[in-house]
Coordinates of C-alpha atoms in Angstrom, one line a residue:
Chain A
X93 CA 15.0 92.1 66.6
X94 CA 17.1 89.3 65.6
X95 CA 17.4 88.3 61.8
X96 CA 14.2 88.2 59.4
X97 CA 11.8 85.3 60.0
X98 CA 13.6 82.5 59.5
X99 CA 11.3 79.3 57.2
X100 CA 7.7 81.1 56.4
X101 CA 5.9 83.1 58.7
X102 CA 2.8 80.3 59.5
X103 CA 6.0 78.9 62.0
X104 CA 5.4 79.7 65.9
X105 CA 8.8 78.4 66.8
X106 CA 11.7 77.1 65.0
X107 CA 14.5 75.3 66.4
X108 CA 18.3 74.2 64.1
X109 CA 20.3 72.2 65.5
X110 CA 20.1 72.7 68.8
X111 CA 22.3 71.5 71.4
X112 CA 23.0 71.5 75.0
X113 CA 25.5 70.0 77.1
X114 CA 25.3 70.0 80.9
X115 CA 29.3 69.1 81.7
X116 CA 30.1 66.2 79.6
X117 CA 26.5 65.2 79.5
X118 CA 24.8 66.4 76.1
X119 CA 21.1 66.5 77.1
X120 CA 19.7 67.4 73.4
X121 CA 22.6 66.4 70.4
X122 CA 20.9 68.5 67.4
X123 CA 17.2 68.6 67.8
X124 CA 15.6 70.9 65.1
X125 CA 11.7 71.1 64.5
X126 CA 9.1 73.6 63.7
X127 CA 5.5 74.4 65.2
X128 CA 3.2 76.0 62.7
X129 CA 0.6 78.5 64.3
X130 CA -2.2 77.2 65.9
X131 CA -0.6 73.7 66.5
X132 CA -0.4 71.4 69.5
X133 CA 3.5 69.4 69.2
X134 CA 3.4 66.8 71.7
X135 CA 6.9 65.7 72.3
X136 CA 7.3 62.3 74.4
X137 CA 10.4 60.0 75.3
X138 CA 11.7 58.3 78.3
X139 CA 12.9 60.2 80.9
X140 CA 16.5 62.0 80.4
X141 CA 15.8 62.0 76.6
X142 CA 16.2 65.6 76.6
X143 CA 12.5 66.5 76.0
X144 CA 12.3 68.8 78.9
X145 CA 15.5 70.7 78.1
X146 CA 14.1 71.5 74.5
X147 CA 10.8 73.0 76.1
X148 CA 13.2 75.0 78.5
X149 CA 15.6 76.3 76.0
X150 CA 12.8 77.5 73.8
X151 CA 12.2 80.3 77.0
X152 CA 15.6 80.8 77.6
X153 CA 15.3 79.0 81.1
X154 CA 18.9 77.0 80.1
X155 CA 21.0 78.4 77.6
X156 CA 21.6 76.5 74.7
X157 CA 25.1 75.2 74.2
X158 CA 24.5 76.0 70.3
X159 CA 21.7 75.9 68.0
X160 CA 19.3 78.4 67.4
X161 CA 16.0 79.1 67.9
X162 CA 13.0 81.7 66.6
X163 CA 9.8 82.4 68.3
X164 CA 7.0 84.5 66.2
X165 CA 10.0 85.6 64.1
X166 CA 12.4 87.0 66.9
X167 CA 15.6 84.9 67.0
X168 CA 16.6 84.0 71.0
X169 CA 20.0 86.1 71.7
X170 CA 21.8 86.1 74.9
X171 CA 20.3 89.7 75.1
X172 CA 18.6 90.3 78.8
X173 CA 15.9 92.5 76.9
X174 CA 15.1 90.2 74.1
X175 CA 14.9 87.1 76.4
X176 CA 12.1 88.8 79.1
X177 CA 10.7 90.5 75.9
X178 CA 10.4 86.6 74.3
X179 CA 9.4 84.9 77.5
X180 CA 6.6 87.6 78.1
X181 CA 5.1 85.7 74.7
X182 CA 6.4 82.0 75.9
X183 CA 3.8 80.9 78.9
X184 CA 5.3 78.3 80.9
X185 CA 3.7 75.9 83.2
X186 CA 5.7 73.8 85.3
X187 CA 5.5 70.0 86.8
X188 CA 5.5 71.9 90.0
X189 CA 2.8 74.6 89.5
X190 CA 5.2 76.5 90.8
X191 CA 2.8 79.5 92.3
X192 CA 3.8 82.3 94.6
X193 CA 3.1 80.8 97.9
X194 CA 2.3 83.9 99.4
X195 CA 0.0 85.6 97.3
X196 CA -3.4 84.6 96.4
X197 CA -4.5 82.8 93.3
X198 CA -5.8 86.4 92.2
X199 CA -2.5 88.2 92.6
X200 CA -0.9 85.0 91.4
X201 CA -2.0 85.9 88.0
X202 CA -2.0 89.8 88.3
X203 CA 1.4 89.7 89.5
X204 CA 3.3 89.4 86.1
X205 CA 0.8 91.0 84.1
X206 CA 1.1 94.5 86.7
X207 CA 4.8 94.2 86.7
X208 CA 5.9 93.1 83.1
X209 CA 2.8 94.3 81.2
X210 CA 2.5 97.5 83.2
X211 CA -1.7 96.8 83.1
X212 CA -3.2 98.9 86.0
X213 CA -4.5 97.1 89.0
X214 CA -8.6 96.9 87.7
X215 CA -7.6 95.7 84.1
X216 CA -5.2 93.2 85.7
X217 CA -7.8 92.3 88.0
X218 CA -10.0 91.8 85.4
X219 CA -8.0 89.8 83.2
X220 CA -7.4 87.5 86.1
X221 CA -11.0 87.0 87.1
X222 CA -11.3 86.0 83.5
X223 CA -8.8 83.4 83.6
X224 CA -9.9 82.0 86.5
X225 CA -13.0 81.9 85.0
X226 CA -11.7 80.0 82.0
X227 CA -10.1 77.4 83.6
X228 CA -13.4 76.7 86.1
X229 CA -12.5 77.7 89.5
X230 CA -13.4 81.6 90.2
X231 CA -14.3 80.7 93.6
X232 CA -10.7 80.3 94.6
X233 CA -9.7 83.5 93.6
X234 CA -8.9 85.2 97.4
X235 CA -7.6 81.3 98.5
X236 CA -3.9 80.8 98.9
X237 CA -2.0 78.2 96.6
X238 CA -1.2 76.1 99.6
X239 CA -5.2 75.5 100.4
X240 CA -5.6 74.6 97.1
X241 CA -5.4 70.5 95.4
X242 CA -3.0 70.0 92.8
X243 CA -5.6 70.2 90.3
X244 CA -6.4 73.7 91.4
X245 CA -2.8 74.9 92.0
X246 CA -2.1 73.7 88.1
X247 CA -5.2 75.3 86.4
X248 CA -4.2 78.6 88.3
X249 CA -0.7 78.4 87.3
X250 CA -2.0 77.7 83.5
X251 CA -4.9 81.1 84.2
X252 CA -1.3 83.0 85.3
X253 CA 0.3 82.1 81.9
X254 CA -2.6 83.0 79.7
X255 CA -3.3 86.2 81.1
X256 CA 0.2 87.7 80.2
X257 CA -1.8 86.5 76.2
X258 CA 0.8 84.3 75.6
X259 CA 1.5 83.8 72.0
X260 CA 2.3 80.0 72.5
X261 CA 2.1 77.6 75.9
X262 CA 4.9 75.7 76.9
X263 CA 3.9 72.5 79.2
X264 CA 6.5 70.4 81.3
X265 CA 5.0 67.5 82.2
X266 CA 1.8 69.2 83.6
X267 CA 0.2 66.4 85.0
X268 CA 2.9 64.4 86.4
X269 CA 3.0 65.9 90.3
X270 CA -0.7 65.2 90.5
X271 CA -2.8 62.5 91.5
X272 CA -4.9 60.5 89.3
X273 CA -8.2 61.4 90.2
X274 CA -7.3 65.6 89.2
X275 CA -5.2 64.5 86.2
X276 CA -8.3 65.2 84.0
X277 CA -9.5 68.2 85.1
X278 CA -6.1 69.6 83.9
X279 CA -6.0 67.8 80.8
X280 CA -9.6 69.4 80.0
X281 CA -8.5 72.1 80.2
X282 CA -5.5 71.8 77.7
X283 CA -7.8 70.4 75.6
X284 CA -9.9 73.1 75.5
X285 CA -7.1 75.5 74.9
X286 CA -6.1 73.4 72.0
X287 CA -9.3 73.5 70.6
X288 CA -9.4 77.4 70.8
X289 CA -5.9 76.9 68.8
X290 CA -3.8 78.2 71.3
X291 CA -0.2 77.3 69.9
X292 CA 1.1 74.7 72.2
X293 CA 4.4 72.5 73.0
X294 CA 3.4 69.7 75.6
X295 CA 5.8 67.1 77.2
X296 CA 3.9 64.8 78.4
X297 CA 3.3 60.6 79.1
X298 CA -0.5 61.2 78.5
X299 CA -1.2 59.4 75.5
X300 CA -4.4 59.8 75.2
X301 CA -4.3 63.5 75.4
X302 CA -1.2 62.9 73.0
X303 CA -3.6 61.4 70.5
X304 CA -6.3 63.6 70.9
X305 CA -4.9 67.2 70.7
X306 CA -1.9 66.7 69.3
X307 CA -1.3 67.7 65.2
X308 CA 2.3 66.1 65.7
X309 CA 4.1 64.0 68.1
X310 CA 7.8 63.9 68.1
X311 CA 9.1 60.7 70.0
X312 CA 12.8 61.9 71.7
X313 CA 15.4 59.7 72.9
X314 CA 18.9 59.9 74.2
X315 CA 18.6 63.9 73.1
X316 CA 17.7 63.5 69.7
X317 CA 14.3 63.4 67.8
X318 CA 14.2 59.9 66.5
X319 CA 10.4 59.9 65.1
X320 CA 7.5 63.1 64.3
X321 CA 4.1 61.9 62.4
X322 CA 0.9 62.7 62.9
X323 CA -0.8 60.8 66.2
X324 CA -2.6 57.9 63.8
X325 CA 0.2 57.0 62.2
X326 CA 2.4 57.9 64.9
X327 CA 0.7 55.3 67.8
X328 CA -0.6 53.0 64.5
X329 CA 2.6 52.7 62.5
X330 CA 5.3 53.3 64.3
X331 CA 7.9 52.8 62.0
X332 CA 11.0 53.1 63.9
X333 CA 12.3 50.3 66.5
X334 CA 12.7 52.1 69.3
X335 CA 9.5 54.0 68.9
X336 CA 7.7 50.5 68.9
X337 CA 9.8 49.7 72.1
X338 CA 8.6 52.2 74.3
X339 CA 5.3 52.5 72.6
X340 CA 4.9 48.6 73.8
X341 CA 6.1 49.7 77.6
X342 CA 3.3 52.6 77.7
X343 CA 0.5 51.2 76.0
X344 CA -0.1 48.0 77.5
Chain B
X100 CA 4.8 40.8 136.3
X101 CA 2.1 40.8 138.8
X102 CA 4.9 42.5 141.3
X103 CA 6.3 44.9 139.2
X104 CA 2.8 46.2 137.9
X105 CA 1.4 46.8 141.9
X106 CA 4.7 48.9 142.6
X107 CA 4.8 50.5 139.4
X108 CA 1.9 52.9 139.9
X109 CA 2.4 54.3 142.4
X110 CA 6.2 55.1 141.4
X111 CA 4.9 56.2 138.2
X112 CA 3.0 58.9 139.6
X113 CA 5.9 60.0 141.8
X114 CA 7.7 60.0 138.5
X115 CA 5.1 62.1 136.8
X116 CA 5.4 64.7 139.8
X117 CA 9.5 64.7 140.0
X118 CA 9.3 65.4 135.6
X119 CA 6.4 67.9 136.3
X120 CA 8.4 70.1 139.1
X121 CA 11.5 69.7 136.8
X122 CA 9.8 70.6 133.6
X123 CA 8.5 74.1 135.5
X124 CA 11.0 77.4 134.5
X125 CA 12.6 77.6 137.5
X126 CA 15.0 79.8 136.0
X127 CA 12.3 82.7 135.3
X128 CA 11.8 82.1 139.2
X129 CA 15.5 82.4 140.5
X130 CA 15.7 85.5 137.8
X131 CA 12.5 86.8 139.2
X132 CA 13.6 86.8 143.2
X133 CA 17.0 88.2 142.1
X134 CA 15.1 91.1 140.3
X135 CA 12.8 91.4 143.7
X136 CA 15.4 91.8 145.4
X137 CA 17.2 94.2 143.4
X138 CA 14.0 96.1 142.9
X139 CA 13.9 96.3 146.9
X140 CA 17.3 98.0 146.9
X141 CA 16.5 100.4 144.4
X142 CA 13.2 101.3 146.5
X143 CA 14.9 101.5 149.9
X144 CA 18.8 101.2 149.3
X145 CA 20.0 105.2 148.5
X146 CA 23.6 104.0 146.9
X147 CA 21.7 101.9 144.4
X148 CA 18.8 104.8 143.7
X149 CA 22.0 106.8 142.6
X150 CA 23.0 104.3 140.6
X151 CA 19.9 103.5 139.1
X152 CA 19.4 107.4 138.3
X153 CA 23.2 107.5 137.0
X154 CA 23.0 104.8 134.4
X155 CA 19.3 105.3 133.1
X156 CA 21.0 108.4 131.6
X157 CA 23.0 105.8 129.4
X158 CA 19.6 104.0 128.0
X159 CA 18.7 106.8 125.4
X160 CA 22.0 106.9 123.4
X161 CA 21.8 102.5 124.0
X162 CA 18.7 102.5 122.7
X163 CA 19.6 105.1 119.8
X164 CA 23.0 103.0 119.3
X165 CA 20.8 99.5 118.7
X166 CA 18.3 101.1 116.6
X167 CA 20.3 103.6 114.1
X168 CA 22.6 100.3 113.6
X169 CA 20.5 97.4 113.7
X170 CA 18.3 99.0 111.1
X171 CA 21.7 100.3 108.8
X172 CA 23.0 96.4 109.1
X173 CA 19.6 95.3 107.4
X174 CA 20.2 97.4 105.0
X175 CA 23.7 96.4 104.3
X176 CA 23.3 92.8 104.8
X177 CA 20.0 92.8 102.6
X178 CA 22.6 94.4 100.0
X179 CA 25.4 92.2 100.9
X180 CA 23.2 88.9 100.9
X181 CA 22.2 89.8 97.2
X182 CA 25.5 89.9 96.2
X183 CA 26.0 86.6 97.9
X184 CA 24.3 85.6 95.6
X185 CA 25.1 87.1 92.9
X186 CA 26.0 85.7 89.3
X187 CA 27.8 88.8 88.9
X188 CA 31.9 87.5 89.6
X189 CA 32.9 91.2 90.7
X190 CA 29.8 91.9 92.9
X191 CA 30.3 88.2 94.5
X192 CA 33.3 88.5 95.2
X193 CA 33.0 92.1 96.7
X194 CA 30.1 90.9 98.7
X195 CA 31.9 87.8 100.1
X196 CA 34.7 89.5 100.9
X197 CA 32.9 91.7 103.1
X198 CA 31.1 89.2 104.8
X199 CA 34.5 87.1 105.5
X200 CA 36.5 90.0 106.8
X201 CA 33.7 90.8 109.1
X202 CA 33.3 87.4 110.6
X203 CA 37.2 86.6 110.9
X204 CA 37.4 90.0 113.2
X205 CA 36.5 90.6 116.7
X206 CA 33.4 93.1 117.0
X207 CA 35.9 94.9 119.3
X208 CA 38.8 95.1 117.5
X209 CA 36.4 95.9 114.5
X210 CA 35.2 98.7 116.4
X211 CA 38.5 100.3 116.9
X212 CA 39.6 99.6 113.5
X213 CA 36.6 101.7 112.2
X214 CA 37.2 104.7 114.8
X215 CA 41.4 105.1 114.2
X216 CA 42.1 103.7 111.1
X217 CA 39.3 103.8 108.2
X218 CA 37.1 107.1 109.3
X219 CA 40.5 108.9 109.2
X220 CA 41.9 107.0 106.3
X221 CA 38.3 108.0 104.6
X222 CA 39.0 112.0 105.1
X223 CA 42.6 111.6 103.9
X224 CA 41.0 110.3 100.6
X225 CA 38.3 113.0 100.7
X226 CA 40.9 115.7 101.5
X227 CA 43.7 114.3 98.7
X228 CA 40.5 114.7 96.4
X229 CA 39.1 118.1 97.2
X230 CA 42.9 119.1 96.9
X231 CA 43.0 117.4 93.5
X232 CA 39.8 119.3 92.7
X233 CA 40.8 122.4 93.7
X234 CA 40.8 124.2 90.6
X235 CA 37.5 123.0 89.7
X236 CA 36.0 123.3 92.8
X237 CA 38.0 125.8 94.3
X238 CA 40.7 125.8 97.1
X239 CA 38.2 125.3 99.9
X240 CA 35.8 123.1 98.8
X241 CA 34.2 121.1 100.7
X242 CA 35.8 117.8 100.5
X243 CA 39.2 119.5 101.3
X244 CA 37.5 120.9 104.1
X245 CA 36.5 117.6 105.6
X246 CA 38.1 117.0 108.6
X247 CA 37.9 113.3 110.8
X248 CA 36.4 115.1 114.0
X249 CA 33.7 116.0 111.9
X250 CA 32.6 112.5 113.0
X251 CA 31.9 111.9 116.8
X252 CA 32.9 108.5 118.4
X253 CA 29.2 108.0 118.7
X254 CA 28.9 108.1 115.1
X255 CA 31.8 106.0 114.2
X256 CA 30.7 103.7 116.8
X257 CA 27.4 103.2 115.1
X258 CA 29.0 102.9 112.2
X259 CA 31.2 100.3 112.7
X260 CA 28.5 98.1 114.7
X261 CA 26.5 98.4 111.4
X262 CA 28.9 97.0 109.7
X263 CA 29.8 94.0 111.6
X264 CA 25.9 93.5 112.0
X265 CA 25.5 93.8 107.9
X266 CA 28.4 90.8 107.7
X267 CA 25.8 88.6 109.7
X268 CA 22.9 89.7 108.1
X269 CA 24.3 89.6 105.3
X270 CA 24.6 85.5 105.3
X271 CA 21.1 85.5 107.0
X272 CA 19.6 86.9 103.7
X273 CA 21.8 85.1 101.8
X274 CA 20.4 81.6 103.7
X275 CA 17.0 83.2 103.4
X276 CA 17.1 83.4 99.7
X277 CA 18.8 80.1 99.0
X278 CA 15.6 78.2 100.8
X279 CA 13.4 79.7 98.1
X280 CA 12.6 76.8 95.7
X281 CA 14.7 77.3 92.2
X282 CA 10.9 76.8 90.5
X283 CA 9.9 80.1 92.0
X284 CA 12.6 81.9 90.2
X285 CA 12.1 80.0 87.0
X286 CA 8.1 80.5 87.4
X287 CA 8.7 84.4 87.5
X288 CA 11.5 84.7 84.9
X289 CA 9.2 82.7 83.0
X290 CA 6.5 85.2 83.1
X291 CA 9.1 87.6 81.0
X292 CA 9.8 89.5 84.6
X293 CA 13.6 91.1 85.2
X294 CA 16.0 89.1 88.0
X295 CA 15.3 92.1 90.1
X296 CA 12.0 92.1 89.6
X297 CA 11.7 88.6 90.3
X298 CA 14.0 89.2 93.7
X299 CA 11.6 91.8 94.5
X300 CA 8.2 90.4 94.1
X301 CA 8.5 86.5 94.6
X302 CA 11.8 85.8 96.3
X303 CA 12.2 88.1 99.0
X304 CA 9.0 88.9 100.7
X305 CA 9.3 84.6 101.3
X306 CA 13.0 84.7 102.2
X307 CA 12.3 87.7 104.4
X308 CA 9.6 86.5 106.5
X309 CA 11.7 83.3 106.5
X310 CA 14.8 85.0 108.0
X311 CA 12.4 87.3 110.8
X312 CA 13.4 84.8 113.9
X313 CA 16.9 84.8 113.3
X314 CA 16.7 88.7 112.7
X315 CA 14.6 89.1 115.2
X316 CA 17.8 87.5 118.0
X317 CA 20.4 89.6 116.0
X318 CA 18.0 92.5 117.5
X319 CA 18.7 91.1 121.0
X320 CA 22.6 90.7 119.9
X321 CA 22.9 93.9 118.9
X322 CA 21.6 95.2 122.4
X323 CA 23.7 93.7 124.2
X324 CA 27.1 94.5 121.7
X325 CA 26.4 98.3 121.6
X326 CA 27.6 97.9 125.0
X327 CA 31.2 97.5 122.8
X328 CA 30.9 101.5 121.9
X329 CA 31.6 102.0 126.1
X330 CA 35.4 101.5 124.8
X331 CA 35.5 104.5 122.5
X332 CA 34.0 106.3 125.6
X333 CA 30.8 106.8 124.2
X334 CA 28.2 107.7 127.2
X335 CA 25.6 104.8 127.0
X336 CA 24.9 102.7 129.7
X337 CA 28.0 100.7 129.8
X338 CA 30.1 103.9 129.5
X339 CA 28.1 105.5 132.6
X340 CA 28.2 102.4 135.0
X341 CA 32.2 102.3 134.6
X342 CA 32.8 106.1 135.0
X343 CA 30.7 105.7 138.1
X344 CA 32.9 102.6 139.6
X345 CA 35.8 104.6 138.8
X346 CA 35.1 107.3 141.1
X347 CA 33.7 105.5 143.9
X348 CA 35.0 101.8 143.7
X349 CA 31.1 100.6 144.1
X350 CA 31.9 97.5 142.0
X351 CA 29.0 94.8 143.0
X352 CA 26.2 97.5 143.5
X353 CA 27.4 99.0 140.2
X354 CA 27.6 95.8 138.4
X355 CA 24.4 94.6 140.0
X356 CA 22.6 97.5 138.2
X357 CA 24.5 97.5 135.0
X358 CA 23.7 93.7 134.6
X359 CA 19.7 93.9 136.0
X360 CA 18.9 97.2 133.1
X361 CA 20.3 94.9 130.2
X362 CA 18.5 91.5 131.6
X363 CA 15.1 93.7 132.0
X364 CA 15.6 95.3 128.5
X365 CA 16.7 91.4 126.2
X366 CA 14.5 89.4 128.3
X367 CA 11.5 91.7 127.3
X368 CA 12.8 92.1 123.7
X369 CA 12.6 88.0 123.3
X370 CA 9.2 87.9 124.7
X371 CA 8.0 90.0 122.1
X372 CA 10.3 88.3 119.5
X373 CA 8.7 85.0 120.5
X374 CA 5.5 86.5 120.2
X375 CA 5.7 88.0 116.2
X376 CA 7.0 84.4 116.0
X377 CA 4.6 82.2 117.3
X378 CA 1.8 85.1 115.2
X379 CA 4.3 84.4 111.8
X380 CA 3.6 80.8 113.0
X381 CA 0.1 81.3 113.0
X382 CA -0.9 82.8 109.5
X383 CA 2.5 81.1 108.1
X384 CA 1.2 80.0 104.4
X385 CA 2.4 76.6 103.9
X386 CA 5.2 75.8 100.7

């Protein structure tokens, strides 16, 4: 599918020159950048920077205006196939959650992996129970999503990602809907999955998380990458002006 | 002050009895003597036992009428509301075309159209086809053969209520689906699953049990509008109150009937709509 891997084949994703325009508004003006297996990208900005609309257009969710882009090897076309094939390896997780309101947190995550993996009912099942498992609340399994904290809802909505065995994990802004006090619990759990070297792409303002988990930080504004270092030298040495700017807002 | 408060409790408690006897459903009472009393003539009055027996006969193809085409205009309007909304230009604009003829026409003149012009316009096509076919199907095939009477009034009548119904329905799906969050979509396309399998799984068991009060009325509608098919002389019980006025100038006792079996049939149909409501209510899971 698609051309021949494109850089060498240690890269999860890699993105040229991508851009997209909503109208006359050009959310990302030429962003290109490469995650290696195994490694956590933390890209942070202020808002409208375009951050989100990177993240999004990796999955296909908008449609890049023009650029490309090449997950595990497989170049994103506007193929219908190749896209749910892609995004069946892309796990998502929203600012939102974004669970299915009216199933369970079980069928939450046995939902996609019935219906897109074609797993029968008892190895779904299982998968899910694992997940749920994983991300510390099996008891919730038979509780709906609306009976459940934000905390909860997010760590079920990560357990429905990873159960599809996502090659890499996409987070928008995972921990912004929530309230302080259950911010953690999802973070923990991120961190864990980074530790387990889960490939991941995070947008987030946590900046401690950013400096803990993170092998690279890529600071966006007005839809271009204007800094990407390592998290020491990154929150240490900022070397570009408007990195030092906002890094002098958020870390007061 | 001291004044006003002495005289106001007692008022207030005349006031609280005045909103208390205004606040009962004295309509259900008025409705419910009216019904007595017609229930009295039916029990002692012979003219209006006739009656009665005469236009009962009418309830079987009524009901059959309300359920053969209330449950066809789900299926079109389910159809219909997908291609609402639709990213598809040719299926949108097939859809909404639909749905705007139907709601610009009267039911009535709908109805007609449906019976006189398009079942016979259909058999034309079928007939100019089966002709065309001929030599690969032979000379009397069976879409030559196809003739319009093949299709009773009844049927022509159901089908064009379906129709109109589906045009309804069609924008109470289409409502239905819109009020499902955009993340849901994006949370099940996400999860690599097909637009129709996200449609099928995620959107529209929400959107439907959204959209089950309004269908739920459009049941009650469509009760009351098969009465329409009385025009094409279909024998429900419309059709078999006026043949019966038309032989024996009985208006009011005919009329009284006509309008206590439909009252008796909606008014229990939207106790039990209220009550799958208020259950929905109940076990409603939040979002």
């Amino acid at each position: 599918m698609g051309e021949a891997a494109n850089g060498n084949s240690q890269d999860m994703i890699v993105i040229r020159n991508l851009v997209k325009r909503f109208g006359h508004v050009e959310a990302v003006n030429g962003v290109s950048l490469t995650v290696p297996r195994g490694q956590v990208v933390v890209i942070i900005g202020p808002s409208g920077s375009g951050k989100s609309t990177v993240l999004r257009c990796i999955n296909h969710l908008e449609t890049p205006t023009s650029g490309e882009i090449w997950v595990d090897g497989m170049k994103l076309t506007h193929n219908h196939k190749d896209i749910n094939a892609i995004r069946a390896e892309v796990g998502m997780v929203f600012q939102q959650f974004n669970l299915f309101p009216h199933l369970t947190a079980l069928e939450n995550i046995m939902l996609a992996q019935k219906v897109v993996r074609r797993r029968d009912a008892r190895e779904a099942e299982r998968v899910a129970r694992a997940q749920l498992e994983r991300v510390g609340i099996p008891e919730k399994a038979d509780v709906y999503p609306g009976q459940l904290s934000g905390g909860q809802q997010q760590r079920v909505a990560i357990a429905r990602a990873l159960a599809m065995n996502p090659k890499v994990m996409l987070f928008d802004e995972p921990t912004s809907a929530l309230d302080p006090e259950m911010i953690k619990e999802v973070l923990d759990v991120m961190l864990e999955l980074a530790r387990e070297g889960m490939t991941m792409v995070v947008v987030t303002h946590e900046m401690g998380f950013a400096r803990n988990a993170a092998n690279q930080i890529v600071f966006m504004d007005k839809g271009l990458i204007v800094e990407q270092n390592t998290p020491q030298e990154f929150f240490d040495h900022p070397r570009e002006s408007r990195t030092q700017a906002f890094l002098s807002q958020i870390l007061r | 002050m001291t004044v006003t408060s002495s005289t106001s409790s007692p008022a207030s408690a005349q006031g609280n009895l005045v909103e208390r006897l205004a606040r009962l459903p004295w309509w259900l009472l008025l409705l419910a003597l009216a019904g007595v009393t017609l229930l009295y003539q039916f029990l002692t009055n012979e003219l209006y036992t006739v009656i009665l027996d005469k236009l009962t006969r009418g309830v079987t193809t009524t009901i059959f009428v309300t359920l053969v085409a209330f449950s066809s205009a789900i299926l079109l309007g389910l159809l219909a509301g997908l291609g609402r909304v639709s990213k598809n230009p040719v299926i949108y604009n097939l859809a909404t075309l639909y749905v705007q003829v139907i709601r610009g026409l009267p039911i009535l003149v709908w109805i007609f159209y449906v019976a006189f012009v398009l079942t016979p316009a259909f058999f034309s096509l079928t007939n100019a086809l089966g002709a065309a076919l001929a030599p690969v199907l032979g000379a009397d095939n069976f879409l030559s053969q196809a003739n319009t009477q093949d299709v009773t009034l009844l049927g022509r009548a159901v089908i064009a209520l379906a129709f109109a119904y589906g045009g309804f329905e069609a924008e109470t799906f289409r409502a239905g689906i819109q009020s499902i969050g955009r993340g849901q979509m994006e949370a099940a396309r996400s999860l690599g699953m097909s637009y129709f399998q996200a449609m099928r799984y995620v959107i529209l068991p929400q959107a439907v049990r959204r959209v089950l009060p309004p269908l739920g009325n459009d049941f009650i509608a469509m009760l009351k509008d098969s009465s329409l098919v009385s025009v094409l002389g279909v024998r429900d019980i419309t059709q078999e109150a006026r043949l019966y006025v038309a032989a024996s100038f009985r208006y009011p006792e005919t009329y009284n009937t006509l309008a206590f079996v439909y009252l008796s049939m909606t008014i229990v149909l939207s106790l039990i709509v209220k009550g799958v409501e208020a259950r929905l209510g109940k076990d409603g899971r939040g979002s």
